[in-house]
mmCIF file of C-alpha atoms and ligand atoms in Angstrom:
data_model
loop_
_atom_site.group_PDB
_atom_site.id
_atom_site.type_symbol
_atom_site.label_atom_id
_atom_site.label_comp_id
_atom_site.label_asym_id
_atom_site.label_seq_id
_atom_site.Cartn_x
_atom_site.Cartn_y
_atom_site.Cartn_z
ATOM 1 C CA ARG F 1 -15.094 67.403 -9.614
ATOM 2 C CA PHE F 2 -16.198 67.059 -6.424
ATOM 3 C CA ASN F 3 -19.287 66.811 -4.993
ATOM 4 C CA ARG F 4 -20.059 69.364 -2.834
ATOM 5 C CA LEU F 5 -20.366 68.430 0.933
ATOM 6 C CA GLN F 6 -23.655 68.360 3.069
ATOM 7 C CA LEU F 7 -22.617 68.435 6.922
ATOM 8 C CA GLN F 8 -26.749 67.774 7.603
ATOM 9 C CA GLY F 9 -28.544 65.010 9.066
ATOM 10 C CA GLN F 10 -25.418 62.708 8.727
ATOM 11 C CA SER F 11 -25.546 59.444 11.102
ATOM 12 C CA LYS F 12 -22.564 59.062 13.631
ATOM 13 C CA ASP F 13 -20.836 56.369 11.505
ATOM 14 C CA GLU F 14 -21.205 58.742 8.124
ATOM 15 C CA LEU F 15 -19.490 61.424 10.508
ATOM 16 C CA MET F 16 -16.948 58.996 11.649
ATOM 17 C CA GLU F 17 -16.153 57.800 7.924
ATOM 18 C CA MET F 18 -16.204 61.461 6.555
ATOM 19 C CA SER F 19 -13.264 62.369 9.204
ATOM 20 C CA MET F 20 -11.446 59.092 8.789
ATOM 21 C CA THR F 21 -11.463 59.816 4.720
ATOM 22 C CA PHE F 22 -10.531 63.447 5.778
ATOM 23 C CA ASN F 23 -7.863 62.422 8.077
ATOM 24 C CA ASP F 24 -6.280 59.846 5.053
ATOM 25 C CA MET F 25 -6.533 63.129 2.644
ATOM 26 C CA ILE F 26 -4.129 64.765 4.876
ATOM 27 C CA GLU F 27 -1.814 62.262 5.594
ATOM 28 C CA LEU F 28 -0.733 61.422 1.838
ATOM 29 C CA LEU F 29 -0.396 65.537 1.442
ATOM 30 C CA GLU F 30 1.827 65.676 4.404
ATOM 31 C CA ASN F 31 3.520 62.866 3.022
ATOM 32 C CA ASN F 32 3.710 64.229 -0.608
ATOM 33 C CA TYR F 33 4.884 67.481 0.963
ATOM 34 C CA LYS F 34 7.861 65.694 3.053
ATOM 35 C CA LYS F 35 8.944 63.463 0.100
ATOM 36 C CA GLN F 36 9.307 66.859 -1.806
ATOM 37 C CA GLU F 37 11.124 68.490 1.231
ATOM 38 C CA GLN F 38 13.798 65.396 1.006
ATOM 39 C CA PHE F 39 14.047 65.967 -2.536
ATOM 40 C CA VAL F 40 14.866 69.279 -2.819
ATOM 41 C CA ALA F 41 17.285 68.965 0.612
ATOM 42 C CA ASN F 42 19.254 65.637 -1.157
ATOM 43 C CA ALA F 43 19.021 67.591 -4.583
ATOM 44 C CA SER F 44 21.003 70.485 -2.796
ATOM 45 C CA HIS F 45 23.307 68.090 -1.049
ATOM 46 C CA GLU F 46 24.456 66.248 -4.310
ATOM 47 C CA LEU F 47 25.057 69.351 -6.415
ATOM 48 C CA LYS F 48 26.851 71.122 -3.918
ATOM 49 C CA THR F 49 29.273 68.188 -3.603
ATOM 50 C CA PRO F 50 30.968 69.135 -7.062
ATOM 51 C CA LEU F 51 30.548 73.000 -6.581
ATOM 52 C CA THR F 52 32.623 72.421 -3.311
ATOM 53 C CA ILE F 53 35.592 71.275 -5.686
ATOM 54 C CA ILE F 54 34.856 73.346 -8.429
ATOM 55 C CA GLU F 55 35.563 76.269 -6.019
ATOM 56 C CA SER F 56 38.501 74.734 -4.134
ATOM 57 C CA TYR F 57 40.102 73.893 -7.213
ATOM 58 C CA ALA F 58 39.443 77.866 -8.487
ATOM 59 C CA ASN F 59 40.897 79.101 -5.839
ATOM 60 C CA LEU F 60 43.854 76.850 -5.899
ATOM 61 C CA LEU F 61 44.564 78.048 -9.438
ATOM 62 C CA ARG F 62 43.828 81.748 -8.647
ATOM 63 C CA ARG F 63 46.992 81.375 -5.840
ATOM 64 C CA ARG F 64 49.239 78.950 -7.705
ATOM 65 C CA GLY F 65 48.078 78.217 -11.124
ATOM 66 C CA LEU F 66 50.017 80.945 -13.236
ATOM 67 C CA ASP F 67 53.624 79.297 -11.442
ATOM 68 C CA ARG F 68 53.042 75.559 -11.731
ATOM 69 C CA PRO F 69 52.123 74.247 -14.950
ATOM 70 C CA GLU F 70 50.748 70.522 -12.908
ATOM 71 C CA ILE F 71 48.732 72.214 -10.497
ATOM 72 C CA PHE F 72 46.979 74.384 -13.326
ATOM 73 C CA THR F 73 46.568 70.712 -15.488
ATOM 74 C CA GLU F 74 44.981 69.019 -12.668
ATOM 75 C CA SER F 75 43.077 71.904 -11.475
ATOM 76 C CA ILE F 76 41.448 72.107 -14.900
ATOM 77 C CA GLU F 77 40.614 68.692 -15.103
ATOM 78 C CA ALA F 78 39.278 68.439 -11.877
ATOM 79 C CA ILE F 79 36.993 71.821 -12.354
ATOM 80 C CA HIS F 80 36.064 69.811 -16.166
ATOM 81 C CA SER F 81 34.956 66.724 -14.921
ATOM 82 C CA GLU F 82 32.769 68.036 -11.898
ATOM 83 C CA ALA F 83 31.087 70.514 -14.164
ATOM 84 C CA MET F 84 29.901 67.756 -16.073
ATOM 85 C CA ARG F 85 28.933 65.702 -13.635
ATOM 86 C CA MET F 86 26.586 68.511 -12.553
ATOM 87 C CA LYS F 87 25.374 68.926 -15.932
ATOM 88 C CA ASP F 88 24.011 65.065 -16.042
ATOM 89 C CA MET F 89 22.611 65.343 -12.761
ATOM 90 C CA THR F 90 21.188 68.336 -13.299
ATOM 91 C CA GLU F 91 19.344 67.216 -16.455
ATOM 92 C CA GLN F 92 18.455 63.672 -14.446
ATOM 93 C CA LEU F 93 16.697 66.074 -11.660
ATOM 94 C CA LEU F 94 15.039 68.627 -14.369
ATOM 95 C CA LEU F 95 13.342 65.175 -15.802
ATOM 96 C CA LEU F 96 12.729 64.141 -12.757
ATOM 97 C CA ALA F 97 10.912 66.944 -11.297
ATOM 98 C CA LYS F 98 9.056 67.251 -14.760
ATOM 99 C CA HIS F 99 5.311 65.889 -15.062
ATOM 100 C CA LYS F 100 5.172 62.587 -17.285
ATOM 101 C CA GLU F 101 2.487 64.656 -19.740
ATOM 102 C CA GLN F 102 5.340 67.160 -20.438
ATOM 103 C CA TRP F 103 7.520 64.083 -21.768
ATOM 104 C CA ASN F 104 5.864 64.301 -25.358
ATOM 105 C CA ILE F 105 6.171 60.494 -25.271
ATOM 106 C CA ARG F 106 5.745 59.333 -28.999
ATOM 107 C CA LEU F 107 5.306 55.353 -29.307
ATOM 108 C CA ASP F 108 6.507 53.738 -32.840
ATOM 109 C CA ASN F 109 7.754 50.664 -34.339
ATOM 110 C CA VAL F 110 11.698 50.915 -33.173
ATOM 111 C CA ASN F 111 14.113 48.890 -34.831
ATOM 112 C CA LEU F 112 15.875 48.041 -31.329
ATOM 113 C CA THR F 113 18.824 46.000 -32.845
ATOM 114 C CA GLU F 114 19.888 49.537 -34.832
ATOM 115 C CA LEU F 115 19.037 51.825 -31.548
ATOM 116 C CA THR F 116 21.578 49.586 -29.355
ATOM 117 C CA ILE F 117 24.097 49.508 -32.032
ATOM 118 C CA GLY F 118 24.206 53.458 -32.633
ATOM 119 C CA SER F 119 23.724 53.426 -28.576
ATOM 120 C CA ALA F 120 26.753 51.450 -28.229
ATOM 121 C CA LYS F 121 28.654 52.998 -30.936
ATOM 122 C CA ALA F 122 27.636 56.631 -29.082
ATOM 123 C CA PHE F 123 29.100 55.315 -26.078
ATOM 124 C CA ARG F 124 32.067 53.564 -26.572
ATOM 125 C CA ASN F 125 33.230 57.364 -28.467
ATOM 126 C CA ALA F 126 32.209 58.917 -25.389
ATOM 127 C CA TYR F 127 33.851 56.562 -22.566
ATOM 128 C CA GLY F 128 36.589 54.452 -24.681
ATOM 129 C CA LYS F 129 34.415 51.140 -23.595
ATOM 130 C CA GLU F 130 34.026 48.491 -25.219
ATOM 131 C CA ILE F 131 30.890 47.076 -25.601
ATOM 132 C CA ARG F 132 29.667 43.894 -27.687
ATOM 133 C CA VAL F 133 26.434 43.947 -29.105
ATOM 134 C CA ASN F 134 24.963 40.115 -30.144
ATOM 135 C CA GLY F 135 21.585 39.300 -31.103
ATOM 136 C CA GLN F 136 19.045 39.196 -33.920
ATOM 137 C CA PRO F 137 18.992 41.455 -36.636
ATOM 138 C CA GLU F 138 15.623 43.562 -37.372
ATOM 139 C CA VAL F 139 14.143 42.866 -34.064
ATOM 140 C CA PHE F 140 11.533 45.877 -33.476
ATOM 141 C CA GLY F 141 9.371 46.786 -30.815
ATOM 142 C CA TYR F 142 6.866 49.801 -29.975
ATOM 143 C CA SER F 143 8.481 52.193 -27.994
ATOM 144 C CA ASP F 144 9.376 56.233 -28.157
ATOM 145 C CA GLU F 145 12.968 55.865 -29.865
ATOM 146 C CA SER F 146 14.642 58.923 -27.923
ATOM 147 C CA LYS F 147 13.310 57.979 -23.871
ATOM 148 C CA LEU F 148 14.464 54.073 -24.898
ATOM 149 C CA LYS F 149 17.518 54.858 -25.389
ATOM 150 C CA GLN F 150 17.813 57.289 -22.791
ATOM 151 C CA LEU F 151 17.203 54.208 -21.169
ATOM 152 C CA LEU F 152 19.650 52.174 -22.600
ATOM 153 C CA PHE F 153 22.142 54.798 -21.463
ATOM 154 C CA ILE F 154 21.304 54.637 -17.827
ATOM 155 C CA PHE F 155 22.336 51.056 -17.608
ATOM 156 C CA LEU F 156 25.476 51.247 -20.534
ATOM 157 C CA ASP F 157 26.642 54.008 -17.723
ATOM 158 C CA ASN F 158 25.909 52.280 -14.761
ATOM 159 C CA ALA F 159 27.755 49.118 -16.567
ATOM 160 C CA GLN F 160 30.618 50.797 -17.432
ATOM 161 C CA LYS F 161 30.722 52.885 -13.856
ATOM 162 C CA TYR F 162 30.814 49.697 -11.589
ATOM 163 C CA SER F 163 33.053 47.451 -14.173
ATOM 164 C CA ASP F 164 36.297 47.205 -15.540
ATOM 165 C CA ASP F 165 35.766 44.618 -18.234
ATOM 166 C CA ASP F 166 33.584 44.632 -21.740
ATOM 167 C CA ILE F 167 29.965 45.270 -21.331
ATOM 168 C CA VAL F 168 27.615 42.711 -23.748
ATOM 169 C CA VAL F 169 24.704 43.881 -24.540
ATOM 170 C CA GLU F 170 22.232 41.500 -26.426
ATOM 171 C CA VAL F 171 19.184 41.876 -28.415
ATOM 172 C CA GLY F 172 16.312 39.378 -29.030
ATOM 173 C CA ALA F 173 12.724 38.542 -29.332
ATOM 174 C CA LEU F 174 10.442 36.457 -27.313
ATOM 175 C CA SER F 175 7.192 35.915 -27.912
ATOM 176 C CA ASP F 176 5.058 38.955 -27.186
ATOM 177 C CA ASP F 177 8.005 40.903 -25.730
ATOM 178 C CA ARG F 178 11.572 42.041 -27.079
ATOM 179 C CA PHE F 179 14.591 42.609 -25.047
ATOM 180 C CA ILE F 180 17.577 44.428 -24.549
ATOM 181 C CA ARG F 181 19.703 42.929 -21.935
ATOM 182 C CA ILE F 182 23.037 44.687 -20.337
ATOM 183 C CA ILE F 183 25.361 42.302 -18.922
ATOM 184 C CA ASP F 184 28.281 43.079 -17.240
ATOM 185 C CA ARG F 185 31.123 41.535 -14.923
ATOM 186 C CA GLY F 186 31.666 43.869 -12.573
ATOM 187 C CA ILE F 187 31.546 44.672 -8.672
ATOM 188 C CA GLY F 188 27.783 43.683 -8.456
ATOM 189 C CA ILE F 189 25.230 44.327 -5.640
ATOM 190 C CA ALA F 190 24.579 42.224 -2.546
ATOM 191 C CA LYS F 191 21.426 40.494 -2.373
ATOM 192 C CA ASP F 192 20.191 42.774 0.798
ATOM 193 C CA LYS F 193 20.974 45.736 -1.347
ATOM 194 C CA LEU F 194 18.954 45.248 -4.614
ATOM 195 C CA PRO F 195 15.620 45.941 -3.497
ATOM 196 C CA TYR F 196 17.074 49.836 -2.881
ATOM 197 C CA VAL F 197 18.772 50.527 -5.809
ATOM 198 C CA PHE F 198 15.532 52.120 -7.641
ATOM 199 C CA ASP F 199 15.037 54.037 -4.796
ATOM 200 C CA ARG F 200 16.030 57.811 -4.938
ATOM 201 C CA PHE F 201 19.552 58.696 -4.113
ATOM 202 C CA TYR F 202 20.231 55.759 -3.057
ATOM 203 C CA ARG F 203 24.009 54.300 -3.581
ATOM 204 C CA VAL F 204 24.958 50.758 -2.724
ATOM 205 C CA ASP F 205 28.419 52.211 -1.329
ATOM 206 C CA GLU F 206 28.258 55.761 -0.829
ATOM 207 C CA ALA F 207 32.335 56.686 -1.167
ATOM 208 C CA ARG F 208 32.770 54.631 -3.769
ATOM 209 C CA THR F 209 29.956 55.122 -6.074
ATOM 210 C CA ARG F 210 30.559 58.831 -5.320
ATOM 211 C CA GLN F 211 33.882 58.345 -6.784
ATOM 212 C CA ALA F 212 32.661 56.388 -9.888
ATOM 213 C CA GLY F 213 30.234 59.617 -10.805
ATOM 214 C CA GLY F 214 27.236 58.983 -9.486
ATOM 215 C CA ALA F 215 24.025 60.437 -7.338
ATOM 216 C CA GLY F 216 22.339 57.612 -6.622
ATOM 217 C CA LEU F 217 19.497 58.945 -9.688
ATOM 218 C CA GLY F 218 20.354 56.796 -12.570
ATOM 219 C CA LEU F 219 17.847 53.913 -11.513
ATOM 220 C CA SER F 220 14.804 56.064 -10.202
ATOM 221 C CA LEU F 221 14.971 57.680 -13.278
ATOM 222 C CA ALA F 222 14.733 54.463 -15.460
ATOM 223 C CA VAL F 223 12.025 53.662 -13.629
ATOM 224 C CA GLU F 224 9.900 56.602 -14.529
ATOM 225 C CA ILE F 225 10.967 56.667 -18.116
ATOM 226 C CA ALA F 226 9.832 52.582 -18.176
ATOM 227 C CA GLU F 227 6.853 53.202 -16.714
ATOM 228 C CA ALA F 228 6.471 56.063 -19.729
ATOM 229 C CA ILE F 229 7.062 54.070 -22.373
ATOM 230 C CA GLY F 230 5.494 50.597 -20.871
ATOM 231 C CA VAL F 231 9.249 48.992 -20.402
ATOM 232 C CA ARG F 232 9.261 46.190 -17.818
ATOM 233 C CA ILE F 233 13.042 46.226 -16.234
ATOM 234 C CA GLU F 234 14.528 43.128 -14.465
ATOM 235 C CA LEU F 235 17.456 43.260 -12.521
ATOM 236 C CA ASP F 236 19.773 40.675 -11.794
ATOM 237 C CA SER F 237 23.092 40.991 -10.142
ATOM 238 C CA VAL F 238 25.544 38.536 -7.796
ATOM 239 C CA GLU F 239 27.891 40.798 -5.677
ATOM 240 C CA GLY F 240 31.392 39.945 -7.022
ATOM 241 C CA GLU F 241 30.633 38.768 -10.184
ATOM 242 C CA GLY F 242 28.109 41.505 -12.049
ATOM 243 C CA THR F 243 24.909 43.061 -12.902
ATOM 244 C CA THR F 244 22.458 41.919 -15.788
ATOM 245 C CA ALA F 245 19.510 44.403 -16.643
ATOM 246 C CA GLU F 246 16.867 43.113 -18.887
ATOM 247 C CA LEU F 247 14.384 46.056 -20.749
ATOM 248 C CA TRP F 248 11.349 44.458 -21.664
ATOM 249 C CA ILE F 249 9.894 46.076 -24.635
ATOM 250 C CA PRO F 250 6.392 45.096 -25.842
ATOM 251 C CA GLU F 251 5.843 44.176 -29.357
ATOM 252 C CA GLY F 252 2.735 45.581 -29.981
ATOM 253 C CA ASN F 253 0.865 48.344 -27.798
ATOM 254 C CA VAL F 254 0.572 47.270 -24.372
ATOM 255 C CA ILE F 255 1.194 50.273 -22.144
ATOM 256 C CA MET F 256 0.126 49.226 -18.559
ATOM 257 C CA ARG F 257 2.385 46.666 -16.729
ATOM 258 C CA ASP F 258 4.863 46.753 -13.672
ATOM 259 C CA SER F 259 7.743 48.842 -14.264
ATOM 260 C CA HIS F 260 10.298 47.291 -12.643
ATOM 261 C CA ARG F 261 11.423 43.405 -10.730
ATOM 262 C CA ILE F 262 14.205 42.512 -8.712
ATOM 263 C CA LEU F 263 15.272 39.109 -9.511
ATOM 264 C CA ILE F 264 16.693 37.088 -6.659
HETATM 265 P P1 ADP R 301 24.260 55.947 -9.773
HETATM 266 O O1 ADP R 301 23.630 57.240 -10.525
HETATM 267 O O2 ADP R 301 24.617 56.512 -8.536
HETATM 268 O O3 ADP R 301 24.694 54.912 -10.388
HETATM 269 P P2 ADP R 301 21.866 54.359 -9.141
HETATM 270 O O4 ADP R 301 20.459 55.129 -9.525
HETATM 271 O O5 ADP R 301 22.125 53.992 -11.376
HETATM 272 O O6 ADP R 301 22.730 55.708 -9.122
HETATM 273 O O7 ADP R 301 21.814 53.074 -8.876
HETATM 274 C C1 ADP R 301 21.972 52.759 -7.737
HETATM 275 C C2 ADP R 301 23.111 52.384 -7.091
HETATM 276 O O8 ADP R 301 23.271 50.881 -7.374
HETATM 277 C C3 ADP R 301 24.685 52.967 -7.661
HETATM 278 O O9 ADP R 301 24.801 53.670 -6.910
HETATM 279 C C4 ADP R 301 25.422 51.571 -7.504
HETATM 280 O O10 ADP R 301 25.523 51.573 -5.882
HETATM 281 C C5 ADP R 301 24.364 50.610 -7.515
HETATM 282 N N1 ADP R 301 24.413 50.388 -8.927
HETATM 283 C C6 ADP R 301 23.598 50.285 -9.945
HETATM 284 N N2 ADP R 301 24.127 49.767 -11.452
HETATM 285 C C7 ADP R 301 25.158 48.470 -11.224
HETATM 286 C C8 ADP R 301 26.260 47.774 -11.598
HETATM 287 N N3 ADP R 301 25.589 47.866 -12.929
HETATM 288 N N4 ADP R 301 26.855 47.206 -11.160
HETATM 289 C C9 ADP R 301 26.851 47.406 -9.558
HETATM 290 N N5 ADP R 301 26.559 48.290 -9.222
HETATM 291 C C10 ADP R 301 25.556 49.151 -9.620
#
């Protein structure tokens, strides 16, 4: 509830202060509005790219698909993969647009070793990429299992998109914290680009990462999820050598803390 504004008998200083507060409020609203506008513009742009590809392949199918089997196969495959990309992106966008109160966070003791091994298996089946899991058995942390899995998937997904070698995941415990560490030996991220990778729609190399299927939304969603479940993300990367992401999960109920940090 706001106090009712009383505009009588104020001194000049008080009026000055009030007008400054008012201007700050306007600026905040304007910034929010601009951010939203930017978000919608970026989202539409990102969704338009796969749609355009789908449209052009559908056209090709219509014209020459029936008499050229190789065109038929190529088009169907392209349409399928672009549709999948759109589906992933839409899911990410929907989550980002939703208020966190609607996320239905349920915190509990989670067996992190089991969660990591299960996710690695699911991931291996889906992408055919080898993932090695090392670590202690029965490491428990306080978290929301499905959201943590989603978080882990974002990092596994990046690790497989930006590297050709096996991915290594480590699970362990350190004093009051538990960790899941995702290590890839891929292309890495340049030092000067690292501070921006958590921004919405940011990609280090537009052409290259778009080809890999990214819209620059994964890590910004990761930060939102981490904030909601009390995980701290630490990201370390060396260009040309690879990337290590650490998810620090509290052992008990400590929810407020920084959600991400870049190690340089
Ligand atoms: P995307 O969906 O495009 O991968 P993210 O928000 O997950 O978006 O990541 C932002 C950008 O950071 C990526 O486009 C990519 O350029 C870079 N990046 C993220 N993870 C890695 C990684 N493991 N190795 C190399 N580059 C990465």
